[in-house]
CSV table of C-alpha atoms in Angstrom, one decimal:
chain,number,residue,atom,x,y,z
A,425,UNK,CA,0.8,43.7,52.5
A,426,UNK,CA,-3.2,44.2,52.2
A,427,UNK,CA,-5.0,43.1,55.1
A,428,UNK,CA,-7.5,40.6,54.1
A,429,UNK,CA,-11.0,40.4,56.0
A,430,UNK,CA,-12.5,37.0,57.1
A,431,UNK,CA,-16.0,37.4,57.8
A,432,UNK,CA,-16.6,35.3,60.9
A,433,UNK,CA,-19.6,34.4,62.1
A,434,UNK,CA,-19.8,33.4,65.7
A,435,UNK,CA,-22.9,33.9,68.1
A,436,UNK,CA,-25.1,35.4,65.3
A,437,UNK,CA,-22.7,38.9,65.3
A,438,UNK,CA,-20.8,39.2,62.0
A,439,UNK,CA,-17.3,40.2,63.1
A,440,UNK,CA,-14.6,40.7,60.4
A,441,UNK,CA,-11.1,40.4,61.6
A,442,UNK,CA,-7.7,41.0,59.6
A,443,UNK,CA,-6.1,37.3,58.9
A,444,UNK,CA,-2.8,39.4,60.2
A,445,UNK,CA,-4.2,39.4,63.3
A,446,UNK,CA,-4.9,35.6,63.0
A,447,UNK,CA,-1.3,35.1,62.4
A,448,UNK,CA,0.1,37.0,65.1
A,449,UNK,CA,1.4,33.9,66.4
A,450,UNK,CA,3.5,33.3,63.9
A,451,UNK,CA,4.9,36.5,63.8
A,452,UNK,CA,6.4,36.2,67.3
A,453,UNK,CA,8.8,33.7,66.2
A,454,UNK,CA,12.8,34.7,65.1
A,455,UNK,CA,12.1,32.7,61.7
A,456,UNK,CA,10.7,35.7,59.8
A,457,UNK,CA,10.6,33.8,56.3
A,458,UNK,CA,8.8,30.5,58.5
A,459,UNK,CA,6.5,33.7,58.9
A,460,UNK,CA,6.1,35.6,55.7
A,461,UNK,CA,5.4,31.5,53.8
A,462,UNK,CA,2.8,30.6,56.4
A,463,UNK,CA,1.0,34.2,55.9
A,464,UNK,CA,1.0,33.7,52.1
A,465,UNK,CA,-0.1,29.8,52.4
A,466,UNK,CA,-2.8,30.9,54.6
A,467,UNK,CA,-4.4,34.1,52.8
A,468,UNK,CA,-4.1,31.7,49.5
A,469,UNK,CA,-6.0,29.5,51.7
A,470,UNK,CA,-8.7,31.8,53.1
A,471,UNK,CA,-9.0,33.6,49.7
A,472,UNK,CA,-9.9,30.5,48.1
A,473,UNK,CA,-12.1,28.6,50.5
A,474,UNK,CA,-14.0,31.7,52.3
A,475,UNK,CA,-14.1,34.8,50.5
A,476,UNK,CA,-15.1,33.5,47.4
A,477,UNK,CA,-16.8,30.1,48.4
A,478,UNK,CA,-20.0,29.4,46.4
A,479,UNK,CA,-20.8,33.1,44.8
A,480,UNK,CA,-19.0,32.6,41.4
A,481,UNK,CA,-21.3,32.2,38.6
A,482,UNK,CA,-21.9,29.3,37.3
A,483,UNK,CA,-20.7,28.2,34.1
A,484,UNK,CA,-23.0,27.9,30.9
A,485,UNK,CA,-22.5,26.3,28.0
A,486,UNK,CA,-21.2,28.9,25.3
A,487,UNK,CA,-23.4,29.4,22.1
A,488,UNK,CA,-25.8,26.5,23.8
A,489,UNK,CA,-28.9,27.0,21.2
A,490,UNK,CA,-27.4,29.0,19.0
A,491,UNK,CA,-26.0,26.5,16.3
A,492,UNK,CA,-28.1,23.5,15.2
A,493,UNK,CA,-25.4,20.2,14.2
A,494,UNK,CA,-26.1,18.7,11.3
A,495,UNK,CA,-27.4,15.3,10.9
A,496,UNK,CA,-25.0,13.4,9.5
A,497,UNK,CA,-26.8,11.2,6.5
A,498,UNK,CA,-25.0,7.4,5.2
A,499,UNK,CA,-24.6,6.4,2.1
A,500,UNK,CA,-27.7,5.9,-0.1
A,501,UNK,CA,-28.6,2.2,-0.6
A,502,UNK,CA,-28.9,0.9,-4.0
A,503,UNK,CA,-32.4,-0.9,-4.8
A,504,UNK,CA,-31.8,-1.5,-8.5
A,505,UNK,CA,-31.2,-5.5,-9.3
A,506,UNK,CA,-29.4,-5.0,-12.5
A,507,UNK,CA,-26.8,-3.0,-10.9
A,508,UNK,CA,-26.2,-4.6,-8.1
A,509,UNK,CA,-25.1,-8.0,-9.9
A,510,UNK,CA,-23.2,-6.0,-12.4
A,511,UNK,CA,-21.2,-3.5,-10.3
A,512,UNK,CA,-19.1,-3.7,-7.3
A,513,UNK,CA,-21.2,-1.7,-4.8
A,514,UNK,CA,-19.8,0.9,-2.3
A,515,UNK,CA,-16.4,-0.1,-3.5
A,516,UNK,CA,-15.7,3.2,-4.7
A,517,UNK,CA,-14.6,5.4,-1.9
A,518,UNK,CA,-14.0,8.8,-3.7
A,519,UNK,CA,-16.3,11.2,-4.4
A,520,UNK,CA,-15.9,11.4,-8.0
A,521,UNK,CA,-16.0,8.5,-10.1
A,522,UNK,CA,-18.6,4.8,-10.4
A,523,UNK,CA,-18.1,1.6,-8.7
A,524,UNK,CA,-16.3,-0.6,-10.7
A,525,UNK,CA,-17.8,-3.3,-13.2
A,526,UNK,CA,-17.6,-7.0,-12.1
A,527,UNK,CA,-16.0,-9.5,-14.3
A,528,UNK,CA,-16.3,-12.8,-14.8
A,529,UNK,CA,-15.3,-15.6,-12.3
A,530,UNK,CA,-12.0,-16.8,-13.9
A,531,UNK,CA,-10.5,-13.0,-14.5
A,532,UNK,CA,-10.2,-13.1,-10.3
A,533,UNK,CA,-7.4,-14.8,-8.3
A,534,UNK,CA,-8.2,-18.7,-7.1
A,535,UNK,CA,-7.6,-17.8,-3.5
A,536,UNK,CA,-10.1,-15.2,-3.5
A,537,UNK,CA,-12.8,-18.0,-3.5
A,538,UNK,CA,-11.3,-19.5,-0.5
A,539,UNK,CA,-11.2,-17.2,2.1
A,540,UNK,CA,-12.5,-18.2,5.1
A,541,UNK,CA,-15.7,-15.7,5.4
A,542,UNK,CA,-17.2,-17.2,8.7
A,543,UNK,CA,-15.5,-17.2,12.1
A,544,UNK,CA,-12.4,-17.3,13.0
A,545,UNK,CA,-10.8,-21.0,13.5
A,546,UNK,CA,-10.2,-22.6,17.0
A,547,UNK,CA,-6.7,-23.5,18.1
A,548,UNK,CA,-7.6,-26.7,17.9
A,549,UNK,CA,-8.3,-27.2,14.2
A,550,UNK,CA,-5.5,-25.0,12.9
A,551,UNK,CA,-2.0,-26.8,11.9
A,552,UNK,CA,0.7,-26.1,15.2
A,553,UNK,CA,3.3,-25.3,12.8
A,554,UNK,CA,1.7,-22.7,11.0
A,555,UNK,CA,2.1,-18.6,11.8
A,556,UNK,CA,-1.7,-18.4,11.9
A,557,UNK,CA,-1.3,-20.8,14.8
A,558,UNK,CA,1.5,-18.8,16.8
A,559,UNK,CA,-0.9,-15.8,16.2
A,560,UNK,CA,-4.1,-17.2,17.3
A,561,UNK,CA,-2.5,-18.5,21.0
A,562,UNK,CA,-0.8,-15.0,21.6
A,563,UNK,CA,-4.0,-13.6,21.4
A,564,UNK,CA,-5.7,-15.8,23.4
A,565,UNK,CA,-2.9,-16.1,26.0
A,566,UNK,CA,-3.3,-11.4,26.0
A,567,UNK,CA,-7.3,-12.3,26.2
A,568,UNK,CA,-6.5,-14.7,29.1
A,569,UNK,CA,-4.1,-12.1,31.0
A,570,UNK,CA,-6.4,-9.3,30.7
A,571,UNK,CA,-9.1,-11.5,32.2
A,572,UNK,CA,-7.2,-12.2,35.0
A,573,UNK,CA,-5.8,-8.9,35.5
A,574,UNK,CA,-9.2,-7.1,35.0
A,575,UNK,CA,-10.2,-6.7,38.6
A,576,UNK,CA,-6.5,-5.9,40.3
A,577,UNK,CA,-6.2,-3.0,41.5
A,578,UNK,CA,-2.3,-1.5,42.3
């Protein structure tokens, strides 16, 4: 096996010492493979924590300055009035292609008109024996449990 070198320093004098010599101790002993695993556990040991502590290089960032990112740019707004009332705006999410025309009021669904656009309804003012009910106090019993559980730690 290669003897390793420890660089000691004790009492100003830089002595190096073979780690085999450290372990002599252990070699005394009838368990020869109790031996041979502490040996390798401690020159993994000293390699790693003395012989190379603190001199690697530090890492850099690879190709830092090199490549400029690109500034990603949003969709251009529309400031022309007659389009906007006749066209459906941003609807059109392929490259190729227009937004499509609006029609008239009574070519669309009923329902359409009636969709609730603000916030979301309180437990309290929607029907108990409706699904959107069920829905709404599942969620808010998870948002309770997750605000009670938030701090716990295991």
């Amino acid at each position: 096996m290669r003897s390793y070198y420890l660089t000691a320093w004790c009492s100003g004098l830089v002595r190096k010492m073979s780690l085999s010599s450290l372990l002599s101790c252990f070699r005394g002993t009838n368990i020869h493979h109790f031996s041979s695993h502490v040996e390798l556990c401690a020159y993994t040991v000293f390699n790693r924590q003395c012989l190379a502590r603190g001199y690697a290089k530090k890492a850099t960032p690879k190709g830092k300055g090199k490549m400029v990112k690109e500034v990603l740019k949003g969709p251009e707004v529309c400031r022309d009035p007659e389009k906007l009332v006749s066209y459906a705006i941003g609807v059109n999410i392929y490259k190729q292609g227009e937004d499509p025309p609006l029609k008239p009021k009574e070519e669309y669904p009923e329902w359409l008109f009636q969709l609730n656009l603000g916030p979301p309804k309180k437990l309290n003012e929607v029907d108990p024996d409706s699904r959107e009910y069920w829905k709404r106090l599942r969620k808010e019993h998870m948002w309770r449990f997750n605000r009670l559980h938030k701090g716990k730690r295991f």
